Amino acid sequence: MRTIRIAVAGLGVVGSETVRLLQAGREALSRRAGARLELAAVCGRRVASVARRLGLPASVRRLTDPRRLPAMPGLDAVVELLGGLGAPRRLVLDCLRRGRHVVTANKRLLSHSWDELRRAQEKGGGRLHFEASVAGGIPILRALDLSLAGDRIESVYGILNGTTNFILTRMAEGAEPGASLRRAQELGLAEADPTLDLNGQDTADKVSVLASLVTGAWLRPGQVRIQGINDIAPEDISFAENELGRRVKLLGVIRFLSQESREPRIEAFVSPALVPLKHPLAAVQDEFNAVLVQAASAGDLMFYGKGAGAGPAASAVLGDILSLARELASGACAPAPRTGPHHRLADSACAFYLRLAALDRPGVLSAVTAALGRLGISIASINQPGGRDPKNVPIIITTHPTDPGTFGSAVRDILALPSISRRHTVMRLLP
Amino acid sequence: MRTIRIAVAGLGVVGSETVRLLQAGREALSRRAGARLELAAVCGRRVASVARRLGLPASVRRLTDPRRLPAMPGLDAVVELLGGLGAPRRLVLDCLRRGRHVVTANKRLLSHSWDELRRAQEKGGGRLHFEASVAGGIPILRALDLSLAGDRIESVYGILNGTTNFILTRMAEGAEPGASLRRAQELGLAEADPTLDLNGQDTADKVSVLASLVTGAWLRPGQVRIQGINDIAPEDISFAENELGRRVKLLGVIRFLSQESREPRIEAFVSPALVPLKHPLAAVQDEFNAVLVQAASAGDLMFYGKGAGAGPAASAVLGDILSLARELASGACAPAPRTGPHHRLADSACAFYLRLAALDRPGVLSAVTAALGRLGISIASINQPGGRDPKNVPIIITTHPTDPGTFGSAVRDILALPSISRRHTVMRLLP
């Protein structure tokens, strides 16, 4: 039986949980892998105390500098759980170029360096596994890459950020945004600095990984239209539930508009979306993640589970280690990542929700509706809930499906009106 | 680029859809597989008309006798979609023993011949792929076998039969069982003979496949406690919704009670179950399937999608073909199926629902409660909804968690009482 020697770099919560599970389950894992799995080295700033706490045997090498791993003799695979971007990028590229396999959970690294990582795999022969990088314990990447590879994927709608889903769930129960965030932080569901969660960037990184995996062509996070939940107020959520029968979710969306041609067209955005209450994504509450995949033959598929936390991430990392170990044991090497033709980004029509704050002056409503009408945007509903403050009268508009760019122009025109405040909320309506 | 030559045996709805997708998507599939996929032969009773309808080129051989496939020269893999048990078993075993790979959607074959199929793979070197056999287009088997292989699976709760879920959904909306079944048949969701769906046998076959895959030891369908939906009446469903806040679902359940020991204990049953309305499985309506997996590290995961139909099944079959083609292209061979130690079947305590029909005589209720009390079964609630017919007074009892065997004895005692009709309904309550 072949021995597969693994190093784990990064001993934070995910890293030390991975090490713990790998040690505790080594025999069972080896049976499943058809190869002897051996933890050869651990690497982290506080390696001595972590090794002591986990009771690691002396045979496991302790390192503090991950730069020693790519050249360490006898190693088959490195698990990169360092966090950050610079050190992981150097470590992973160096490993792949030397033909060493890597498992990572680092979505920022993947979304920002997709092509570089692909080239390093092609050149060096090392292979990168990254199931844990999107939606934590939910095996969505393997489903898209393997199980649905024979199908035609039409769209992916994901609740991909547990922090914002937790906040939106609490807000739907009446809590204030600030208190909801603090509760998420107390529970360890949100980082001390939640900026990238709230502004949608974290979700965009995951959209980038999903789209790049499905098409084989790198979708840069900067190509994704991004809107976060910073502008969402409690009144948006209650209006959505009570008047529209919808729930607010921060969605990462990819629509594969045409895959047949030489230059496939895709749409990719992150946006708060109003989801019908009966839609399966509406039932995804708290810190849970879910991914709805629409495939031409399989129809609608939904994958649901915990998107973050040490357990779910370590579970996905172990799945990757097992899958890699099976390949090595069978003498195979996973194919190098595919390269697809570069896609052209496109928009498709969507219905929108717009909440404005206006001065209570005659003619405001007609100026707003005129700005929409000028650009050919058709209004589905308009509401002016009883506001007590004449300097801050809410106007809530929903539109019929319209081009997102045109809608954006109309919103800019409206915000330039003298009686309209700059503060506003835009959301999309899911069909 | 290596060429992988495939034959499809069985040209019913799934078989001909698989052939159609394979031909239409051949180039894209070949790019993803890293190997040239070639449809070498099709085999079925009406092969000529199917080949004509699909416009197959003359290079694709037409056969009517599947027994010619195992020895046909130059073939790499056979897709078995014949239906039935005898002919598929002969075909698949013969292929595997000759080192030929097989993709099948035949859950009955798998559940009834698991060990024989495993031995044929070990001996001959052919490998069996069967993602489509359970929950159609939902990639649950690959998730359990690969993605969660590093985790410890604690339980699997599945809505695995679309026909019965459709009928239960319609009944919850007020339709009669017979009319619901006829509607399912009109929509092509139920077979002309739905016996194996209604009595739970189809779900038990899928439970057998899931449990055998997870543990590596064959769980025979005959070892699964089976109860179908034949006894469920509209009043059970409305009582559940209105009085208990629960929905009736036919579940296939596997609980891995202890995996560590040399003789692991598992519990496996098929039963109508009362699921709390907020439970993710309660939202699975119509012909949809879903599988809830509870894993030690990943937590609760749910997979949701269409469990039947030509598209979902063909999608899963193509995923298996792709996965097989990638292995062949990389020069590897999937590991032979694992063999785990044989498990001991065990029961665990469960709360039950029991509806009886009684004669309106003094002392009936006390005789019933005495029968439960004698066996130490504690009653959680007892209801006697206003029945107009004194010969058929409903008594609805829910219990606290109790041993299923003891509960079964108590039910037998109760049904032997002179004032109690033999007609009754038993369901389990999901925690």
XYZ file of C-alpha atoms in Angstrom, chain A residues 76-249:
174
model
C 3.121 14.332 -1.804
C 0.674 17.070 -0.970
C 0.441 20.346 0.896
C -2.763 21.620 2.475
C -2.718 25.425 2.348
C -4.831 27.022 5.076
C -2.639 30.040 5.846
C -5.162 32.792 5.141
C -4.312 35.986 3.306
C -3.131 36.286 -0.246
C 0.631 36.827 -0.591
C 2.121 33.918 1.373
C -0.514 31.404 0.156
C 0.053 32.449 -3.462
C 3.812 31.921 -3.213
C 3.398 28.589 -1.428
C 0.739 27.175 -3.758
C 2.438 28.268 -6.980
C 5.782 26.957 -5.826
C 4.260 23.580 -4.894
C 2.304 23.198 -8.155
C 5.296 24.127 -10.273
C 7.331 21.445 -8.554
C 4.643 18.822 -9.235
C 3.447 18.818 -5.661
C -0.329 18.603 -5.144
C -2.188 21.209 -3.137
C -5.484 21.365 -1.272
C -6.679 24.845 -0.398
C -9.754 26.591 0.988
C -8.558 30.010 -0.154
C -11.238 31.514 -2.412
C -9.455 34.860 -2.678
C -6.328 33.180 -3.959
C -8.337 31.210 -6.527
C -10.438 34.109 -7.729
C -7.473 36.478 -7.971
C -4.896 34.078 -9.477
C -6.964 31.524 -11.432
C -4.945 31.649 -14.641
C -1.586 31.696 -12.888
C -2.635 28.652 -10.836
C -3.862 26.869 -13.965
C -0.591 27.503 -15.786
C 1.430 26.301 -12.791
C -0.561 23.039 -12.821
C -0.086 22.547 -16.555
C 3.615 23.226 -16.315
C 4.573 21.461 -13.123
C 2.055 18.643 -12.965
C 0.854 19.414 -9.442
C -2.902 19.537 -9.054
C -4.998 21.963 -7.040
C -8.096 20.826 -5.128
C -10.329 23.489 -3.626
C -13.754 22.133 -2.624
C -13.642 24.063 0.678
C -13.197 27.420 -1.047
C -16.883 27.852 -1.906
C -19.825 27.080 0.373
C -17.716 25.296 2.997
C -18.967 21.789 3.627
C -21.324 21.693 0.634
C -19.725 19.613 -2.124
C -20.845 21.997 -4.856
C -17.594 22.214 -6.822
C -17.294 18.464 -7.313
C -20.961 18.356 -8.322
C -20.402 21.029 -10.975
C -17.069 19.661 -12.137
C -17.874 15.958 -12.184
C -21.490 15.015 -11.633
C -23.016 17.659 -13.871
C -20.166 17.698 -16.381
C -22.313 15.898 -18.923
C -25.201 18.301 -18.479
C -25.514 21.915 -19.631
C -25.562 24.271 -16.662
C -27.853 27.210 -17.314
C -27.528 29.182 -14.105
C -26.210 29.136 -10.566
C -27.878 31.125 -7.763
C -26.017 31.004 -4.486
C -26.390 32.184 -0.919
C -22.642 32.038 -0.475
C -21.946 34.218 2.550
C -23.084 33.025 5.959
C -22.475 36.347 7.748
C -24.821 38.354 5.533
C -27.448 35.599 5.497
C -27.378 35.537 9.297
C -27.743 39.333 9.448
C -30.626 39.345 6.942
C -32.357 36.542 8.875
C -32.100 38.492 12.156
C -33.279 41.689 10.445
C -36.324 39.842 9.083
C -37.123 39.020 12.725
C -36.995 42.726 13.582
C -33.414 43.172 14.775
C -31.360 46.211 13.762
C -28.488 45.687 11.266
C -25.813 46.783 13.776
C -27.091 44.490 16.542
C -27.375 41.600 14.055
C -23.771 42.045 13.003
C -22.573 42.160 16.617
C -24.526 38.949 17.345
C -22.893 37.265 14.326
C -19.492 38.353 15.644
C -20.272 37.030 19.144
C -21.210 33.666 17.620
C -17.997 33.559 15.593
C -19.953 33.790 12.343
C -18.515 37.154 11.290
C -14.946 38.437 11.169
C -13.831 41.382 13.304
C -13.711 43.302 9.999
C -16.803 42.236 8.069
C -16.283 44.734 5.210
C -15.769 42.107 2.490
C -18.850 40.193 3.643
C -21.167 43.202 3.799
C -20.050 44.802 0.540
C -20.507 41.557 -1.412
C -16.822 41.115 -2.308
C -16.589 37.746 -0.551
C -19.580 36.497 -2.534
C -18.045 37.882 -5.747
C -14.853 35.905 -5.117
C -16.964 32.738 -4.861
C -18.913 33.657 -7.997
C -15.561 34.004 -9.746
C -14.471 30.507 -8.650
C -17.801 28.921 -9.632
C -17.938 30.581 -13.048
C -14.296 29.849 -13.824
C -14.762 26.211 -12.887
C -17.882 25.763 -15.016
C -16.606 27.543 -18.116
C -12.890 26.852 -17.870
C -12.196 30.543 -18.482
C -11.212 32.865 -15.671
C -13.918 35.254 -14.578
C -12.116 37.933 -12.599
C -13.867 39.150 -9.433
C -13.584 42.668 -10.888
C -15.802 41.572 -13.780
C -18.642 40.746 -11.427
C -21.223 43.504 -10.845
C -21.241 43.793 -7.062
C -23.744 45.227 -4.658
C -23.722 44.345 -0.973
C -26.219 44.685 1.837
C -24.951 47.938 3.329
C -27.954 49.880 1.994
C -30.588 47.400 3.155
C -32.750 48.855 5.924
C -35.239 47.036 8.153
C -38.096 48.721 6.246
C -36.933 47.115 2.981
C -37.156 43.705 4.567
C -40.548 44.220 6.167
C -41.977 45.794 3.002
C -40.673 42.822 0.999
C -42.245 40.278 3.345
C -45.558 42.031 3.930
C -46.287 43.754 0.630
C -44.386 41.678 -1.915
C -44.434 38.201 -0.312
C -40.676 38.013 -0.725
C -37.556 37.566 1.361
C -34.274 39.460 1.003
C -31.205 37.315 0.290
